[in-house]
């Protein structure tokens, strides 16, 4: 009845393909991926056609035996066939934010329309009014793994940060609200170029070699130049906000935040990233099997979910 | 015309008093303090009366010569006389938050009244309804130095965090709003015992030896015991929030935050502390002498204030 | 002759149970444990009964195939049956200290009787004279893994530290011997609540969310309150010793040791933990296969055991 | 005969000017600077004219009393007068590299002419052939303090690195020599904008807010765009070298070096900076008073100079 | 057609052998190694002969089934036979530097002959003129893993460093060239004793317990004593260079470099180690499957190899 | 009556002497020292005789004005005269351990006589039986600053550690007592060469460039060679104990402890150093002025001394 291996058939994306030669012949090591994450695969003695035709980013139908070890799985591939674009839907392979793209589009436009500073508003309109860019922006994840790692994740991240930033600008009335809101909207623009969304999410070459901070400054610099009379100091402040938004050198900012708006941007970014990441961990495991989640490597801890709500006192999770 | 030393007379609080013997006789080293911060003092060959009568926390009238070195000052004391309580007003020596105590009192009561969970609301009423405690709470600073280091600073810190937490609970609707708001209100209660406000702000003995995290848990534990039927898991969650609110071991939490509410509490606390600290730096130097503040040791950086606002575009600081 | 998998039958404790759904049906991932440590297990297509009845902490009889990979093992479960309490002896599953409980009980009582300070002696009698608590204390491990991770480990840890502390108090005669000895006896009391010993050793919920330092202070606070006239400063010193005994913030103490007795307690604790941990590593591998132990992950090193003793010069290990 | 204060008269540059009000009137705190480094100054009860007219970067003639404390000095200013540009020579205030500018100019042109890759050579000609830029480059220091902190320091740094890089490219023949040499020439171009050389060396606003890494990429990006057909991958590699040349995140690179040429650039940069910095320390103190230099704060150590050379064996410093 | 396991036969070296007892009988866990790196092995129910006869460092012929998991491999051994020394050639198991030993020997002698300082030259002649030592030196790897981990690796490391050091001594003319070159030649002599080259490369006992820095100082000390009139200060400087060449305490030097020659030695050593290590990574994977290498654990990054050279512009890797 | 400066006359040791030239003439900066610690001094326009005759380590009579600033003092020297050896007693300038040298000598001999292993006992007799060495050993401090920084400090450190080690060897009976005791006696022998005790305590040149760990191994190696038949493995273990006794690389050991005896040695060393250092801080300030000591820089904390003992309950410090 219980079996240690299973014959399976799955449609997945090729994320890596490496070849090795052994004394007993050649084999290929694959990394496949879909919405549920990565899966390793091994194929012994590949045909010439498989060597030549199967490439990274291809969608393939694989058959083989699923083996488990230490709670992880691996497929020993017996057959692998490349599918044409008509045979699959990309949404199968990459998770999508549960917030509607058009809803996010509208929210972002509303935020922009509330910017009083004309230079900043024109800059934002130039960026988010560019349809081609906006389409890419609305599809972009906010990270390869961890928080907001889904189609639409970047827009959701920016939208949630904007809601918090509005309140922050009220609480600290000395802050330049327009500058802070603009910083929220543009701080991660470089992610549109750093991450490539094909049949899976991965870094682009320039993403790895330059990083989204550098790419974001370049992108914004281009837009500001095209706006006549854009004040030099305002440009300096915006570029500083992008450069410093990771908060410290060891987190990848070449410069620490040195304006009140840059400091707030960093803390709001941090708060949303950690909050959304934690909520994704809590949502993932359904139904619940205990009071604690599995070990979360990126946080180096377990998350306590607690006893089932008893509902009699209006509180959640108690 | 220009002089390198000045004869001065000042009324200050004694913060430290140390005695040393040299080959040429005995002298005392003082640390005085008032609203403007600390001032060192030296007195050679003190009389027996001065040795015996002048104590830490006394308010004294000192006369002497003010000497400067490397931008710091020191007073060479020629006369020191202890004042009686009638001769001074404590407000002279400790800065006070510019927010009214009664206003903060009311805001906190309003926040409590919006808590739906009965256990939590009763706990908060038990704490903040205790007049003696509330008086101490409204006078307490949030820190000995850095952010909110003034009478009323703790209440202002909690109030500002509560305003941000309200928005945060809206943005992440999965979060238990009542638990988060309660966490905000109680996370720093231990500061009321950790810091002593006499004629100056300093750590109490138990503040140094136990710390406000431990003192806060002890305080809340006492209150929860006195409420019949307070759920054990709710108690666990609240104590966990206090213990973990510094976010990591190296910042003094013995436990890292492991619930979504504890994680959010930490990031909101951090945001408000850094924001208020930075704003205090920006406010302090008036009138401005340049685009940059002096070096801020606690942040290991200068803060950029920027050019004077030109007022023509509605933005600040540009 | 040589086989890569083995059919086995073992009686173990369920330490974790997670369920996952794959395209080819459902499977369960187990972590089992016994005296020899943890063992992963996989069960494909579980029956409804198995899903419902097998719970964490149950003792089960498992049959299946043992597979090895990279020196680790995993069992592919074909049958799993829950045992009743009569069918097993808990001592099978958790290692027990090789020191007798009654011997340790007596030694601890002897140490207490030598305490001259009446307040401290009455406090210790109140704690260790409480039979229910003493029973739990004598069963408690000192850690989930690493040093003294066995039934009776905590008592052994405290007993060995006490022997060293006696000498330390002689060498540094300025030290308050009674305070130091009391600190040794109580520093880890919170472990009795942090760790749960059922059919295996694991953290309790409050253990994970509050930690043994906090739980220890709470426990001692309760006892001190019940002793009339217990001096406030003595209470402060004892709580400080518990809070600070990990020695630094990054090791989980919210406060660093600031009295000579707290500093000594920390170093004696450290010495015993590292010594016992290392000795356990050296004992574990019998018979010896070489001059070096396997790599010890927690110490990030190998331990040198050396050549066989030659016995001709009275020295060990040379 | 021996005096604790000295009346002095010096011509220096104003590096900072801060005003403070005390109970006994107003005073100014200055930081002056010249080739020998910084000097603090205090001026009590400044006239309105001094308050208004003396600005940062002005060259002034100051008279006053020099006071020493703990080996540092401070001037108590009795008179301060602003000099016009004709009254001083800027070379008085900033140290100049002992290598001739024209010699360095020629060496750099020679290095460029040896670049075989046409794209890279044209890029370098576009940058270093721009007379205005070249003038600024030849004046630029390589750092505000520490190594090469003098007029011409940047060119000397680049020249010395180039000599080492030539050999490195021979030793590791797999390396792209042209790419490495180009990296050496351009890696610090941003310093020309980061540091301002007026009557003293200081950070510009954009230097502080953006840093030389970002400014260097911007500068090179502009030049590459103006060269038709500049290969995209070559551009990526060059920008990556500038971004990553500090070697690690905590040293201010937002990206670690990921090409062999970027890795070599980092280590050559490091070697020259540390070597030149150490040699400057060794040169500074003449004549020698002992075998060890004073404590070098930036290296957290003393440097051993050793016994006087005895000259009989051809070796130095032995 | 595709198979998940393969029957294989290989000749390898035994690197570790551990025995364990399970409820179903005894098994052995092996680590084998050859030029391609390590391979784990498992053997169930070993015969007495296998238990007794197969030892670490033996060359064995193994037959069994090769299993893959997560891209790693393991062999389930069905037969294992020890080979006599005539049946294999050690070069099969350890990689050898592609530079000829005699070529390296000559280069080192040439470097020595250029040393002007007689004491140093005589010291070097005493060391490298000792044939037995020289033979061991020319076989020694420079590391167990990472850079220069091959027979002859140490000599290649020293030779490449010497070429760079020659240029460095020209660029910084204040440096004592003879001292620097001697430092390069002797800094890693201790590796000859730290690493044992039998049928594989491993640490010796004294290598693990004392380390190559200590062993190197001991070795050089012995040689210096045997040279009459070797100047005490020169001896001090040389020992300091060996002790400090790792550059900082956390990298294993008990002392930081405090002479200009010791500082340069450290940076040249670092440069060559990282350069050669990176080049080995880039060479290893042939033919190329993409623009990036596999993840390099020791550098915590991928290395960018880039697009195929197009050859039309004389540059590599573009 | 109160004066800001005092005319004083003191006899002290010259610890540093640096000369500088200013626009107004030359001056010397001194560091003097005696039992109470260091004192800075300044002398304007020194005579040629003073420049030439006053050297580091000289005992001098200085007259001048004592100035205080920020709680530190400095002397403005008006006259400085070198004393001959007859005119002072070295004990005036360096603190001496309050334990008698002959008492320590006897205790060490007693410890040695209890060593059962003949090789070890003969080694120890060879070292401590060498009268010249023993005299130097009994005078040696254990550190330049911090714990045991006095004549006889090293012997006291070793003696106290030995008392603790005896108990440790009883508690962990698996430990080789003779090896541990020998390790205690020899671990810091290198300090005899690292520190120079003339008229003050300072590092020797070899102390700074090689460190006491290296010097200790060299010293012991020499002794072991002179003992025929000293077992190689025992030599390896002893050298390992010296090398690793700082416990970790970042604390200056090039190797971490890898035997049970080396691990214990490290923890006993640590315990005694921290305990004695703290006790010295507590003793220093007499009479007490409060419950807390001054800030202890090396521990980055205040030490709590507590309320005066009330004597009614037999406890100290409560």
Coordinates of C-alpha atoms in Angstrom, one line a residue, chain B:
Chain B
X1 CA 38.1 91.9 24.1
X2 CA 38.0 88.2 23.3
X3 CA 38.5 86.0 26.4
X4 CA 39.4 82.4 26.7
X5 CA 37.7 82.0 30.1
X6 CA 34.5 83.5 31.5
X7 CA 33.3 84.1 35.0
X8 CA 29.8 82.5 35.3
X9 CA 27.1 81.7 37.7
X10 CA 24.6 79.0 37.1
X11 CA 21.9 76.9 38.8
X12 CA 22.3 73.2 37.9
X13 CA 21.7 69.7 39.2
X14 CA 24.5 67.5 40.6
X15 CA 24.6 64.3 38.5
X16 CA 27.8 62.8 39.7
X17 CA 30.3 63.7 42.5
X18 CA 33.7 61.9 42.8
X19 CA 36.6 62.7 45.1
X20 CA 40.3 62.2 44.4
X21 CA 43.4 62.8 46.3
X22 CA 46.5 64.2 44.6
X23 CA 50.0 64.9 46.0
X24 CA 48.9 68.5 46.3
X25 CA 45.7 67.9 48.2
X26 CA 42.2 66.8 47.5
X27 CA 39.7 67.8 44.8
X28 CA 36.2 67.0 43.6
X29 CA 35.1 66.2 40.1
X30 CA 31.4 67.0 39.4
X31 CA 29.0 66.3 36.6
X32 CA 26.3 69.0 36.6
X33 CA 23.3 68.9 34.3
X34 CA 20.4 71.0 33.1
X35 CA 18.1 71.2 30.1
X36 CA 21.1 71.9 27.8
X37 CA 22.9 68.8 28.8
X38 CA 25.8 67.9 31.0
X39 CA 28.7 70.1 32.2
X40 CA 31.8 68.9 34.0
X41 CA 33.2 70.7 37.0
X42 CA 36.3 70.7 39.2
X43 CA 36.7 72.0 42.7
X44 CA 40.1 72.0 44.4
X45 CA 40.5 71.6 48.1
X46 CA 36.8 71.3 49.1
X47 CA 35.7 72.3 52.6
X48 CA 34.4 69.6 54.9
X49 CA 30.9 71.0 54.5
X50 CA 31.0 70.7 50.7
X51 CA 32.3 67.1 51.0
X52 CA 29.4 66.2 53.3
X53 CA 26.5 68.3 52.2
X54 CA 26.5 68.4 48.4
X55 CA 24.9 65.2 47.1
X56 CA 23.8 63.7 43.8
X57 CA 20.4 65.1 42.7
X58 CA 20.9 68.3 44.7
X59 CA 20.2 71.6 42.9
X60 CA 23.1 73.9 43.4
X61 CA 24.2 77.5 42.6
X62 CA 27.7 77.4 41.3
X63 CA 30.1 80.2 40.6
X64 CA 33.4 79.8 38.8
X65 CA 35.3 80.2 35.6
X66 CA 34.0 78.6 32.4
X67 CA 36.8 77.1 30.3
X68 CA 36.4 75.7 26.8
X69 CA 38.4 73.0 25.2
X70 CA 37.8 71.3 21.8
X71 CA 34.3 72.8 21.7
X72 CA 33.4 71.3 25.1
X73 CA 33.2 73.3 28.4
X74 CA 34.1 72.8 32.0
X75 CA 33.6 74.9 35.0
X76 CA 36.3 75.5 37.6
X77 CA 34.1 75.9 40.7
X78 CA 34.9 78.6 43.2
X79 CA 31.7 78.4 45.1
X80 CA 28.9 75.9 45.3
X81 CA 25.7 76.3 47.4
X82 CA 22.8 73.9 47.7
X83 CA 19.3 75.3 47.1
X84 CA 16.1 74.3 48.9
X85 CA 13.2 73.0 46.9
X86 CA 11.5 76.4 47.1
X87 CA 14.3 78.1 45.4
X88 CA 13.9 76.4 42.0
X89 CA 11.4 74.8 39.7
X90 CA 12.2 71.3 38.5
X91 CA 11.0 72.1 35.0
X92 CA 14.1 74.3 34.7
X93 CA 16.3 71.2 34.6
X94 CA 14.5 68.6 32.5
X95 CA 13.0 69.3 29.1
X96 CA 9.3 68.6 28.8
X97 CA 7.5 67.2 25.7
X98 CA 5.7 69.9 23.9
X99 CA 2.5 67.9 23.9
X100 CA 0.1 68.5 26.8
X101 CA -0.2 65.7 29.4
X102 CA -4.0 66.0 29.6
X103 CA -4.2 65.8 25.8
X104 CA -2.1 62.6 25.8
X105 CA -4.1 61.2 28.7
X106 CA -7.3 61.6 26.7
X107 CA -5.9 60.2 23.6
X108 CA -4.7 57.1 25.4
X109 CA -8.2 56.6 27.0
X110 CA -9.8 57.0 23.6
X111 CA -7.4 54.3 22.2
X112 CA -8.3 52.0 25.1
X113 CA -12.0 52.5 24.7
X114 CA -11.7 51.2 21.1
X115 CA -10.3 47.8 22.1
X116 CA -13.0 45.2 21.4
X117 CA -11.5 42.3 23.3
X118 CA -12.8 42.5 26.8
X119 CA -9.9 40.9 28.5
X120 CA -7.4 43.3 26.9
X121 CA -9.6 46.3 27.5
X122 CA -10.0 45.4 31.2
X123 CA -6.3 44.9 31.5
X124 CA -5.6 48.3 30.0
X125 CA -8.2 50.0 32.2
X126 CA -6.6 48.4 35.2
X127 CA -3.2 49.8 34.3
X128 CA -4.0 53.3 32.9
X129 CA -7.0 53.8 35.3
X130 CA -4.7 53.5 38.3
X131 CA -4.2 57.2 38.9
X132 CA -0.9 56.9 40.7
X133 CA 0.6 54.9 37.9
X134 CA -0.9 57.1 35.2
X135 CA 0.7 60.2 36.8
X136 CA 4.1 58.4 36.7
X137 CA 3.5 57.2 33.2
X138 CA 2.7 60.7 31.9
X139 CA 5.9 62.1 33.4
X140 CA 8.1 59.3 32.2
X141 CA 10.7 59.9 29.4
X142 CA 11.0 57.1 26.8
X143 CA 14.8 57.1 27.0
X144 CA 17.7 58.6 29.1
X145 CA 19.2 60.1 26.0
X146 CA 18.2 60.1 22.3
X147 CA 14.5 60.0 21.3
X148 CA 11.8 61.3 23.6
X149 CA 14.3 62.0 26.4
X150 CA 11.9 64.5 28.1
X151 CA 9.1 64.5 30.6
X152 CA 6.1 63.1 28.8
X153 CA 8.3 61.5 26.2
X154 CA 7.0 58.0 26.9
X155 CA 3.4 59.0 26.4
X156 CA 4.2 60.8 23.2
X157 CA 6.1 57.8 21.9
X158 CA 3.1 55.5 22.7
X159 CA 0.6 57.9 21.2
X160 CA 2.5 58.3 17.9
X161 CA 3.0 54.5 17.6
X162 CA -0.7 54.0 18.2
X163 CA -1.6 56.3 15.3
X164 CA 0.7 54.3 13.0
X165 CA -0.5 51.0 14.4
X166 CA -4.1 51.8 13.6
X167 CA -3.2 52.2 9.9
X168 CA -1.0 49.1 10.0
X169 CA -3.9 47.0 11.3
X170 CA -6.0 48.3 8.4
X171 CA -3.4 47.5 5.8
X172 CA -2.7 43.9 7.1
X173 CA -6.3 42.9 7.9
X174 CA -5.2 39.4 9.1
X175 CA -3.6 41.0 12.1
X176 CA -5.3 41.0 15.5
X177 CA -5.9 44.8 15.9
X178 CA -6.7 44.6 19.6
X179 CA -3.6 42.7 20.4
X180 CA -1.4 45.0 18.4
X181 CA -2.8 48.2 20.0
X182 CA -2.5 46.6 23.5
X183 CA 1.1 45.8 22.7
X184 CA 1.8 49.4 21.6
X185 CA 0.3 50.7 24.9
X186 CA 2.2 48.4 27.2
X187 CA 5.5 47.6 25.5
X188 CA 7.5 50.2 27.4
X189 CA 5.7 50.3 30.7
X190 CA 8.9 49.1 32.4
X191 CA 10.5 52.4 31.6
X192 CA 8.4 54.0 34.4
X193 CA 10.5 52.0 36.8
X194 CA 13.7 51.9 34.8
X195 CA 14.1 55.6 34.6
X196 CA 14.0 57.9 37.6
X197 CA 12.9 61.5 37.1
X198 CA 14.0 63.6 40.1
X199 CA 15.8 66.8 39.2
X200 CA 17.2 64.9 36.2
X201 CA 16.6 61.8 34.3
X202 CA 18.7 58.7 35.3
X203 CA 18.5 55.0 35.6
X204 CA 17.2 53.5 38.8
X205 CA 19.2 50.7 40.4
X206 CA 16.6 48.2 39.3
X207 CA 16.6 49.9 35.9
X208 CA 20.3 49.1 35.4
X209 CA 20.2 45.6 37.0
X210 CA 17.0 44.3 35.5
X211 CA 16.1 46.6 32.5
X212 CA 12.8 47.9 31.4
X213 CA 11.9 44.7 29.5
X214 CA 12.0 42.5 32.6
X215 CA 10.3 45.3 34.7
X216 CA 7.6 45.6 32.1
X217 CA 6.8 41.9 32.2
X218 CA 6.7 41.9 35.9
X219 CA 4.3 44.9 36.0
X220 CA 1.9 43.4 33.5
X221 CA 2.0 40.0 35.1
X222 CA 0.8 41.5 38.4
X223 CA -2.1 43.2 36.6
X224 CA -3.1 40.1 34.7
X225 CA -3.2 38.0 37.8
X226 CA -5.6 40.3 39.4
X227 CA -8.1 39.9 36.5
X228 CA -10.1 36.8 36.9
X229 CA -10.3 34.5 33.9
X230 CA -7.6 36.2 32.0
X231 CA -6.8 33.7 29.2
X232 CA -3.4 32.0 29.6
X233 CA -2.6 32.2 25.9
X234 CA -3.4 35.9 25.8
X235 CA -1.1 36.4 28.7
X236 CA 1.6 34.4 26.9
X237 CA 1.2 36.5 23.8
X238 CA 1.4 39.8 25.7
X239 CA 4.5 38.9 27.7
X240 CA 6.1 37.7 24.4
X241 CA 5.4 41.1 22.8
X242 CA 7.1 42.9 25.6
X243 CA 10.1 40.6 25.8
X244 CA 10.7 40.6 22.0
X245 CA 10.0 44.2 21.1
X246 CA 13.7 45.1 20.6
X247 CA 13.6 42.7 17.7
X248 CA 16.9 40.8 18.2
X249 CA 19.1 39.5 20.9
X250 CA 21.9 41.9 20.3
X251 CA 19.4 44.8 20.9
X252 CA 18.5 43.4 24.3
X253 CA 15.5 41.2 23.7
X254 CA 16.1 37.7 25.2
X255 CA 13.7 36.3 22.6
X256 CA 13.0 37.3 19.0
X257 CA 9.5 38.2 17.9
X258 CA 7.6 35.1 16.8
X259 CA 4.0 36.3 16.3
X260 CA 2.9 38.7 13.5
X261 CA 1.8 41.2 16.2
X262 CA 5.1 41.1 18.0
X263 CA 6.9 41.5 14.6
X264 CA 4.8 44.6 13.7
X265 CA 5.2 46.0 17.2
X266 CA 9.0 45.9 16.8
X267 CA 9.0 47.6 13.5
X268 CA 6.6 50.4 14.5
X269 CA 8.7 51.0 17.7
X270 CA 11.8 51.3 15.6
X271 CA 10.2 53.6 13.1
X272 CA 9.0 56.0 15.7
X273 CA 12.2 56.0 17.7
X274 CA 14.4 56.8 14.7
X275 CA 11.9 59.3 13.2
X276 CA 11.5 61.3 16.5
X277 CA 15.2 61.1 17.2
X278 CA 16.1 62.5 13.8
X279 CA 13.4 65.2 14.1
X280 CA 14.8 66.3 17.4
X281 CA 18.3 66.7 15.9
X282 CA 16.8 68.8 13.1
X283 CA 14.9 71.0 15.5
X284 CA 17.7 71.6 17.9
X285 CA 19.9 73.8 15.9
X286 CA 18.2 77.1 15.4
X287 CA 18.9 79.3 13.5
X288 CA 20.5 77.1 10.8
X289 CA 24.1 77.7 9.9
X290 CA 24.3 75.4 6.9
X291 CA 22.7 72.6 4.9
X292 CA 24.0 69.9 7.3
X293 CA 23.5 69.3 11.0
X294 CA 26.4 68.6 13.3
X295 CA 27.6 65.0 13.4
X296 CA 25.0 62.8 15.2
X297 CA 27.0 60.3 17.2
X298 CA 24.1 57.9 17.9
X299 CA 23.3 57.7 14.1
X300 CA 27.0 57.8 13.1
X301 CA 26.2 60.3 10.3
X302 CA 25.3 63.9 9.5
X303 CA 21.7 64.7 8.7
X304 CA 21.0 66.7 5.5
X305 CA 18.6 69.6 6.1
X306 CA 19.1 71.1 2.7
X307 CA 18.6 74.6 1.3
X308 CA 16.1 77.0 2.6
X309 CA 12.5 76.4 1.4
X310 CA 11.7 78.8 -1.4
X311 CA 8.0 78.5 -0.8
X312 CA 7.0 78.8 -4.4
X313 CA 6.0 75.2 -4.9
X314 CA 4.4 74.2 -1.6
X315 CA 7.2 71.8 -0.7
X316 CA 9.3 71.9 2.5
X317 CA 13.0 71.8 2.7
X318 CA 13.7 72.2 -1.0

